[in-house]
mmCIF file of C-alpha atoms in Angstrom:
data_model
loop_
_atom_site.group_PDB
_atom_site.id
_atom_site.type_symbol
_atom_site.label_atom_id
_atom_site.label_comp_id
_atom_site.label_asym_id
_atom_site.label_seq_id
_atom_site.Cartn_x
_atom_site.Cartn_y
_atom_site.Cartn_z
ATOM 1 C CA MET A 1 70.159 66.428 99.403
ATOM 2 C CA ALA A 2 71.734 69.402 97.054
ATOM 3 C CA ASP A 3 75.341 70.875 99.005
ATOM 4 C CA LEU A 4 76.330 74.239 98.871
ATOM 5 C CA GLY A 5 79.377 74.662 100.050
ATOM 6 C CA PHE A 6 78.379 76.036 104.362
ATOM 7 C CA ASN A 7 78.329 73.356 107.799
ATOM 8 C CA GLU A 8 75.272 72.695 109.400
ATOM 9 C CA HIS A 9 74.810 75.395 111.642
ATOM 10 C CA HIS A 10 75.130 77.817 108.498
ATOM 11 C CA GLN A 11 72.892 74.932 106.561
ATOM 12 C CA ASN A 12 70.054 75.814 108.856
ATOM 13 C CA GLU A 13 70.785 79.658 109.231
ATOM 14 C CA VAL A 14 69.857 79.598 105.081
ATOM 15 C CA ILE A 15 67.100 78.007 105.074
ATOM 16 C CA ASN A 16 65.357 79.649 107.545
ATOM 17 C CA TYR A 17 65.639 82.898 105.405
ATOM 18 C CA MET A 18 64.209 80.762 103.155
ATOM 19 C CA ARG A 19 61.130 79.706 105.224
ATOM 20 C CA PHE A 20 61.403 83.870 105.930
ATOM 21 C CA ALA A 21 61.641 85.203 101.595
ATOM 22 C CA ARG A 22 58.690 82.197 100.495
ATOM 23 C CA SER A 23 56.259 83.245 102.577
ATOM 24 C CA LYS A 24 56.698 86.911 102.259
ATOM 25 C CA ARG A 25 56.653 85.318 97.781
ATOM 26 C CA LEU A 26 53.421 83.551 98.764
ATOM 27 C CA LEU A 27 51.694 86.590 100.532
ATOM 28 C CA ARG A 28 52.290 88.917 98.122
ATOM 29 C CA LEU A 29 51.093 86.536 95.341
ATOM 30 C CA LYS A 30 48.074 86.118 96.892
ATOM 31 C CA THR A 31 47.849 89.808 96.673
ATOM 32 C CA ILE A 32 48.784 90.023 92.853
ATOM 33 C CA ASP A 33 45.589 86.923 93.299
ATOM 34 C CA SER A 34 43.285 89.032 95.086
ATOM 35 C CA CYS A 35 44.054 91.984 92.376
ATOM 36 C CA PHE A 36 42.440 89.972 89.836
ATOM 37 C CA GLN A 37 39.413 88.649 91.756
ATOM 38 C CA ASP A 38 38.625 91.886 92.518
ATOM 39 C CA LEU A 39 38.641 93.314 88.409
ATOM 40 C CA LYS A 40 36.284 90.270 87.972
ATOM 41 C CA ASP A 41 33.971 90.789 90.940
ATOM 42 C CA SER A 42 33.211 94.137 90.102
ATOM 43 C CA ARG A 43 33.616 94.756 86.925
ATOM 44 C CA LEU A 44 32.820 91.454 84.319
ATOM 45 C CA VAL A 45 29.618 91.628 85.185
ATOM 46 C CA GLU A 46 28.828 92.555 81.204
ATOM 47 C CA GLU A 47 28.870 90.182 79.197
ATOM 48 C CA THR A 48 29.754 92.380 76.388
ATOM 49 C CA PHE A 49 33.374 95.294 76.173
ATOM 50 C CA THR A 50 34.309 97.956 73.994
ATOM 51 C CA VAL A 51 37.823 97.900 73.865
ATOM 52 C CA ASP A 52 37.265 100.875 75.665
ATOM 53 C CA GLU A 53 36.687 100.104 78.654
ATOM 54 C CA VAL A 54 38.970 96.739 77.909
ATOM 55 C CA THR A 55 42.007 98.938 77.787
ATOM 56 C CA ASP A 56 40.483 100.391 80.856
ATOM 57 C CA MET A 57 40.120 97.331 83.208
ATOM 58 C CA LEU A 58 43.720 95.745 81.809
ATOM 59 C CA ASP A 59 45.538 100.501 82.942
ATOM 60 C CA GLY A 60 43.947 100.545 86.757
ATOM 61 C CA LEU A 61 44.993 96.479 86.524
ATOM 62 C CA GLN A 62 47.967 97.205 85.333
ATOM 63 C CA VAL A 63 48.555 99.837 88.070
ATOM 64 C CA VAL A 64 47.401 97.809 91.091
ATOM 65 C CA VAL A 65 50.317 95.005 89.789
ATOM 66 C CA ARG A 66 52.280 97.285 89.434
ATOM 67 C CA GLY A 67 52.519 98.824 92.081
ATOM 68 C CA GLU A 68 52.783 95.029 94.185
ATOM 69 C CA VAL A 69 55.241 94.029 92.585
ATOM 70 C CA GLU A 70 57.078 97.182 92.929
ATOM 71 C CA MET A 71 56.534 97.207 96.929
ATOM 72 C CA GLU A 72 57.660 93.818 96.996
ATOM 73 C CA LEU A 73 61.573 93.859 94.941
ATOM 74 C CA ILE A 74 61.722 97.850 97.362
ATOM 75 C CA ASN A 75 61.135 94.907 100.690
ATOM 76 C CA THR A 76 63.113 92.522 99.131
ATOM 77 C CA ALA A 77 65.762 94.236 98.109
ATOM 78 C CA HIS A 78 65.886 96.158 101.860
ATOM 79 C CA THR A 79 65.228 93.149 103.914
ATOM 80 C CA ASN A 80 68.702 91.900 102.257
ATOM 81 C CA VAL A 81 70.344 94.951 103.011
ATOM 82 C CA LEU A 82 69.459 94.845 106.971
ATOM 83 C CA LEU A 83 70.729 90.910 106.408
ATOM 84 C CA LEU A 84 73.992 92.129 105.310
ATOM 85 C CA ARG A 85 74.114 94.227 108.486
ATOM 86 C CA GLN A 86 73.848 91.660 110.593
ATOM 87 C CA LEU A 87 76.352 89.821 109.136
ATOM 88 C CA PHE A 88 77.923 93.458 108.862
ATOM 89 C CA SER A 89 77.981 94.196 112.387
ATOM 90 C CA GLN A 90 79.567 90.743 113.771
ATOM 91 C CA ALA A 91 82.394 90.796 111.355
ATOM 92 C CA GLU A 92 83.534 94.003 112.425
ATOM 93 C CA LYS A 93 82.912 93.072 116.294
ATOM 94 C CA TYR A 94 86.123 90.181 115.275
ATOM 95 C CA TYR A 95 87.963 92.985 113.783
ATOM 96 C CA LEU A 96 87.522 90.823 110.025
ATOM 97 C CA ARG A 97 85.958 92.535 106.401
ATOM 98 C CA LEU A 98 84.457 90.775 104.575
ATOM 99 C CA GLN A 99 83.946 91.364 101.050
ATOM 100 C CA THR A 100 81.305 90.956 98.661
ATOM 101 C CA ASP A 101 80.949 90.212 94.740
ATOM 102 C CA ILE A 102 77.473 91.105 92.762
ATOM 103 C CA SER A 103 78.668 89.414 89.382
ATOM 104 C CA GLU A 104 78.036 86.279 91.489
ATOM 105 C CA LEU A 105 74.420 87.297 91.898
ATOM 106 C CA GLU A 106 73.283 87.140 88.672
ATOM 107 C CA ASN A 107 75.479 83.301 87.662
ATOM 108 C CA ARG A 108 72.390 81.295 86.595
ATOM 109 C CA GLU A 109 74.944 78.085 87.637
ATOM 110 C CA LEU A 110 74.867 79.190 91.448
ATOM 111 C CA LEU A 111 70.977 79.491 90.460
ATOM 112 C CA GLU A 112 70.239 76.685 90.283
ATOM 113 C CA GLN A 113 71.553 74.686 92.709
ATOM 114 C CA VAL A 114 70.281 77.900 95.426
ATOM 115 C CA ALA A 115 67.071 76.256 93.434
ATOM 116 C CA GLU A 116 67.824 73.184 93.831
ATOM 117 C CA PHE A 117 68.913 72.983 96.846
ATOM 118 C CA GLU A 118 65.312 74.512 97.753
ATOM 119 C CA LYS A 119 63.723 71.846 96.526
ATOM 120 C CA THR A 120 65.611 69.547 97.927
ATOM 121 C CA ASP A 121 67.440 70.176 102.139
ATOM 122 C CA PHE A 122 64.143 72.657 102.437
ATOM 123 C CA LYS A 123 61.877 70.687 102.117
ATOM 124 C CA SER A 124 63.019 67.623 104.094
ATOM 125 C CA ASN A 125 64.257 70.307 106.768
ATOM 126 C CA SER A 126 60.906 72.162 107.048
ATOM 127 C CA LYS A 127 59.990 69.886 110.102
ATOM 128 C CA VAL A 128 63.167 69.273 111.833
ATOM 129 C CA ASN A 129 63.798 73.350 111.728
ATOM 130 C CA GLN A 130 61.490 73.870 114.164
ATOM 131 C CA GLU A 131 63.298 76.306 116.709
ATOM 132 C CA SER A 132 61.956 79.959 117.945
ATOM 133 C CA SER A 133 63.809 82.358 115.833
ATOM 134 C CA LYS A 134 67.516 84.150 116.869
ATOM 135 C CA PRO A 135 67.298 87.226 116.958
ATOM 136 C CA LYS A 136 71.279 87.840 117.313
ATOM 137 C CA LEU A 137 74.048 86.022 114.878
ATOM 138 C CA ALA A 138 75.762 83.408 116.590
ATOM 139 C CA PRO A 139 79.328 84.320 118.074
ATOM 140 C CA LEU A 140 82.168 83.371 115.615
ATOM 141 C CA ASN A 141 84.333 79.445 116.985
ATOM 142 C CA GLU A 142 86.396 79.774 119.424
ATOM 143 C CA GLY A 143 88.988 79.592 117.291
ATOM 144 C CA GLY A 144 89.226 82.482 115.661
ATOM 145 C CA VAL A 145 88.621 84.190 118.938
ATOM 146 C CA SER A 146 92.236 82.617 120.451
ATOM 147 C CA GLU A 147 93.729 82.451 116.087
ATOM 148 C CA LEU A 148 92.862 85.944 117.063
ATOM 149 C CA LEU A 149 93.967 87.152 120.433
ATOM 150 C CA ASN A 150 96.720 85.607 119.930
ATOM 151 C CA LYS A 151 98.139 87.354 117.438
ATOM 152 C CA GLU A 152 97.469 90.708 119.354
ATOM 153 C CA ILE A 153 99.032 89.013 122.727
ATOM 154 C CA SER A 154 102.583 88.230 119.988
ATOM 155 C CA LYS A 155 102.289 92.097 119.267
ATOM 156 C CA LEU A 156 101.875 93.496 122.840
ATOM 157 C CA GLN A 157 104.968 90.602 124.017
ATOM 158 C CA GLU A 158 106.933 92.207 120.387
ATOM 159 C CA GLU A 159 106.255 96.407 121.352
ATOM 160 C CA ASN A 160 106.456 94.846 124.983
ATOM 161 C CA ASP A 161 110.347 94.232 123.937
ATOM 162 C CA LYS A 162 110.799 96.684 122.403
ATOM 163 C CA LEU A 163 110.273 99.008 125.011
ATOM 164 C CA ARG A 164 112.837 96.851 127.583
ATOM 165 C CA ALA A 165 115.727 97.522 125.345
ATOM 166 C CA ARG A 166 114.691 101.427 125.010
ATOM 167 C CA LEU A 167 114.278 101.151 128.582
ATOM 168 C CA ARG A 168 118.445 99.854 129.121
ATOM 169 C CA THR A 169 119.662 101.929 126.527
ATOM 170 C CA LEU A 170 118.386 104.819 128.501
ATOM 171 C CA GLU A 171 119.187 103.003 132.587
ATOM 172 C CA SER A 172 122.974 103.198 131.115
ATOM 173 C CA GLN A 173 122.562 107.104 129.655
ATOM 174 C CA ALA A 174 120.743 107.585 133.465
ATOM 175 C CA MET A 175 124.109 105.693 134.884
ATOM 176 C CA SER A 176 125.957 108.162 132.507
ATOM 177 C CA ALA A 177 124.334 111.026 133.361
ATOM 178 C CA LEU A 178 124.742 109.956 137.032
ATOM 179 C CA ASP A 179 128.291 109.064 137.113
ATOM 180 C CA GLU A 180 129.289 113.038 135.035
ATOM 181 C CA LYS A 181 126.694 114.699 137.892
ATOM 182 C CA SER A 182 128.916 113.319 140.618
ATOM 183 C CA LYS A 183 132.372 114.445 138.702
ATOM 184 C CA ALA A 184 130.775 117.833 138.353
ATOM 185 C CA GLU A 185 129.442 117.934 141.823
ATOM 186 C CA ARG A 186 133.116 116.968 143.166
ATOM 187 C CA ALA A 187 134.785 119.609 141.656
ATOM 188 C CA LEU A 188 131.919 122.225 142.492
ATOM 189 C CA LYS A 189 133.040 120.730 146.986
ATOM 190 C CA ASP A 190 136.367 121.387 146.248
ATOM 191 C CA LEU A 191 135.554 124.920 144.468
ATOM 192 C CA GLN A 192 133.154 125.470 147.728
ATOM 193 C CA LYS A 193 136.201 125.127 150.123
ATOM 194 C CA ILE A 194 138.452 127.322 147.757
ATOM 195 C CA GLN A 195 135.708 130.235 148.512
ATOM 196 C CA GLY A 196 133.359 129.930 150.966
ATOM 197 C CA ASP A 197 131.083 129.997 149.060
ATOM 198 C CA GLN A 198 126.770 128.973 150.647
ATOM 199 C CA GLN A 199 125.643 128.795 146.952
ATOM 200 C CA CYS A 200 127.945 125.676 145.022
ATOM 201 C CA THR A 201 126.815 124.133 148.750
ATOM 202 C CA LEU A 202 122.817 124.838 147.389
ATOM 203 C CA ARG A 203 123.745 123.553 143.475
ATOM 204 C CA ALA A 204 125.469 120.621 145.352
ATOM 205 C CA GLN A 205 122.428 119.896 147.576
ATOM 206 C CA GLU A 206 119.724 120.343 144.008
ATOM 207 C CA ILE A 207 122.510 117.764 142.422
ATOM 208 C CA SER A 208 121.544 115.294 145.052
ATOM 209 C CA ASN A 209 118.766 114.495 145.281
ATOM 210 C CA LEU A 210 118.204 114.465 141.666
ATOM 211 C CA GLU A 211 120.558 112.118 141.721
ATOM 212 C CA ASP A 212 117.903 110.366 143.924
ATOM 213 C CA THR A 213 115.050 111.030 141.978
ATOM 214 C CA VAL A 214 116.896 108.737 139.100
ATOM 215 C CA ALA A 215 118.043 106.225 141.115
ATOM 216 C CA ALA A 216 114.602 106.346 142.494
ATOM 217 C CA MET A 217 112.857 106.340 138.632
ATOM 218 C CA GLN A 218 115.229 103.953 138.090
ATOM 219 C CA ALA A 219 114.424 101.482 140.144
ATOM 220 C CA ASP A 220 110.643 102.622 139.428
ATOM 221 C CA PHE A 221 111.705 101.583 135.789
ATOM 222 C CA GLU A 222 112.503 98.255 136.877
ATOM 223 C CA LYS A 223 109.244 96.889 138.611
ATOM 224 C CA SER A 224 107.317 98.840 135.561
ATOM 225 C CA LEU A 225 108.749 96.161 132.618
ATOM 226 C CA THR A 226 105.818 93.633 133.902
ATOM 227 C CA ALA A 227 103.566 96.383 133.744
ATOM 228 C CA SER A 228 100.982 96.873 131.744
ATOM 229 C CA ALA A 229 100.910 99.655 129.600
ATOM 230 C CA VAL A 230 99.467 102.492 131.112
ATOM 231 C CA SER A 231 102.233 101.959 133.331
ATOM 232 C CA GLN A 232 104.330 102.262 129.952
ATOM 233 C CA LYS A 233 103.216 105.772 129.721
ATOM 234 C CA GLU A 234 104.192 106.057 133.460
ATOM 235 C CA LEU A 235 107.760 105.425 132.323
ATOM 236 C CA GLN A 236 107.339 107.507 129.675
ATOM 237 C CA ASP A 237 105.880 110.940 131.455
ATOM 238 C CA ASN A 238 108.782 109.392 134.187
ATOM 239 C CA LEU A 239 111.328 110.025 131.970
ATOM 240 C CA VAL A 240 110.035 113.835 130.464
ATOM 241 C CA SER A 241 109.626 114.691 134.136
ATOM 242 C CA ALA A 242 114.150 113.804 134.831
ATOM 243 C CA LYS A 243 114.639 115.408 131.621
ATOM 244 C CA HIS A 244 113.694 119.002 133.304
ATOM 245 C CA ASP A 245 115.150 118.581 135.908
ATOM 246 C CA LEU A 246 117.925 118.063 134.127
ATOM 247 C CA LEU A 247 117.273 121.336 132.117
ATOM 248 C CA ARG A 248 116.688 122.949 135.723
ATOM 249 C CA VAL A 249 119.687 121.481 136.674
ATOM 250 C CA GLN A 250 121.985 123.208 133.949
ATOM 251 C CA GLU A 251 120.406 126.462 134.429
ATOM 252 C CA GLN A 252 121.018 126.584 137.289
ATOM 253 C CA LEU A 253 124.861 125.465 136.345
ATOM 254 C CA SER A 254 124.848 127.981 134.017
ATOM 255 C CA LEU A 255 124.159 130.594 136.818
ATOM 256 C CA ALA A 256 126.212 129.165 139.179
ATOM 257 C CA GLU A 257 128.847 129.597 136.593
ATOM 258 C CA LYS A 258 128.033 132.620 135.408
ATOM 259 C CA GLU A 259 128.601 134.022 139.526
ATOM 260 C CA LEU A 260 131.500 131.878 140.249
ATOM 261 C CA GLU A 261 133.066 133.708 137.196
ATOM 262 C CA LYS A 262 132.845 137.124 138.336
ATOM 263 C CA LYS A 263 134.252 136.384 141.337
ATOM 264 C CA PHE A 264 137.552 133.662 140.064
ATOM 265 C CA GLN A 265 138.160 135.355 137.071
ATOM 266 C CA GLN A 266 141.721 135.656 138.042
ATOM 267 C CA THR A 267 142.420 132.293 139.773
ATOM 268 C CA ALA A 268 143.066 129.229 138.183
ATOM 269 C CA ALA A 269 140.471 126.994 140.597
ATOM 270 C CA TYR A 270 137.856 129.316 138.700
ATOM 271 C CA ARG A 271 139.775 127.923 135.238
ATOM 272 C CA ASN A 272 140.002 124.586 135.416
ATOM 273 C CA MET A 273 135.891 125.010 136.591
ATOM 274 C CA LYS A 274 135.061 126.150 133.853
ATOM 275 C CA GLU A 275 136.230 124.141 131.489
ATOM 276 C CA ILE A 276 134.417 121.065 134.235
ATOM 277 C CA LEU A 277 131.615 122.664 133.019
ATOM 278 C CA SER A 278 131.656 123.553 129.742
ATOM 279 C CA LYS A 279 132.848 119.853 129.071
ATOM 280 C CA LYS A 280 129.176 118.861 131.293
ATOM 281 C CA ASN A 281 127.250 121.300 129.509
ATOM 282 C CA ASP A 282 128.482 119.295 126.114
ATOM 283 C CA GLN A 283 126.999 116.062 127.733
ATOM 284 C CA ILE A 284 123.931 116.886 129.641
ATOM 285 C CA LYS A 285 123.196 118.479 126.113
ATOM 286 C CA ASP A 286 123.677 115.347 124.031
ATOM 287 C CA LEU A 287 121.611 113.251 126.270
ATOM 288 C CA ARG A 288 118.945 116.161 126.040
ATOM 289 C CA LYS A 289 118.977 114.891 121.857
ATOM 290 C CA ARG A 290 118.425 111.397 122.056
ATOM 291 C CA LEU A 291 115.715 111.867 124.915
ATOM 292 C CA GLN A 292 114.345 113.991 122.081
ATOM 293 C CA ARG A 293 115.414 111.191 119.701
ATOM 294 C CA TYR A 294 113.562 108.570 122.126
ATOM 295 C CA GLU A 295 110.034 110.841 122.912
ATOM 296 C CA SER A 296 109.991 111.049 118.707
ATOM 297 C CA ASP A 297 110.187 107.565 118.460
ATOM 298 C CA GLU A 298 107.349 106.672 121.286
#
């Protein structure tokens, strides 16, 4: 029994296609035979013909036969394209890229092997494979699907680990920022007691609210570590919102500093507070740069 290197299922598919191609070929051959028979019945009714008459008959037969052969070749090419379309469509569903070698289509050794296959296996299996034609190709085996899923899971786990590491780094930076904000809050409260400025109270309250917001975000971060990619994007959006809050507080602190500077430019407390706020602004700028680098990595 000839062997084309296929498993039993694929060999049966080849047999079905060869059966289809043979039926088309036999039908076209019958059409060509009928062309010759029509010529015999319609034109060869006399005993003698001139050279011009014979030439005319042969030219007409040539046109008809040429048209039939050309039509069959075109139909065969288009049929092969539809077959390739089925194979490629099935491969693309599983993210596979099939590749063909056109030079192998003229390999005489392989062509003879296919011819031998048609003479032996095709005939021996003609009665066994009487199943109805299948409109769709069979799916890939489970091993191929499992391998693709395992690769995708490994990739997602690797990305998850990287995101966990980034979140831990960001959490540490957020905690440092909270400590610095606490120091700034205490400094503002001390200055509020000295000067009795109600605006300092408002700024301290906003900083306290921001601290609660960042603490809530931190709790959300820990819960989101086991979430899906959608939850991870929500974390990123929260980080962007936190950055905006930090920028807003920085602007408010700057305004408070200017107002306090107008009132207390001659006091030692003002000079101390200005120095603290200057350091705080530098640290917030550094944190903002780190957050921007995190966003660019994402």
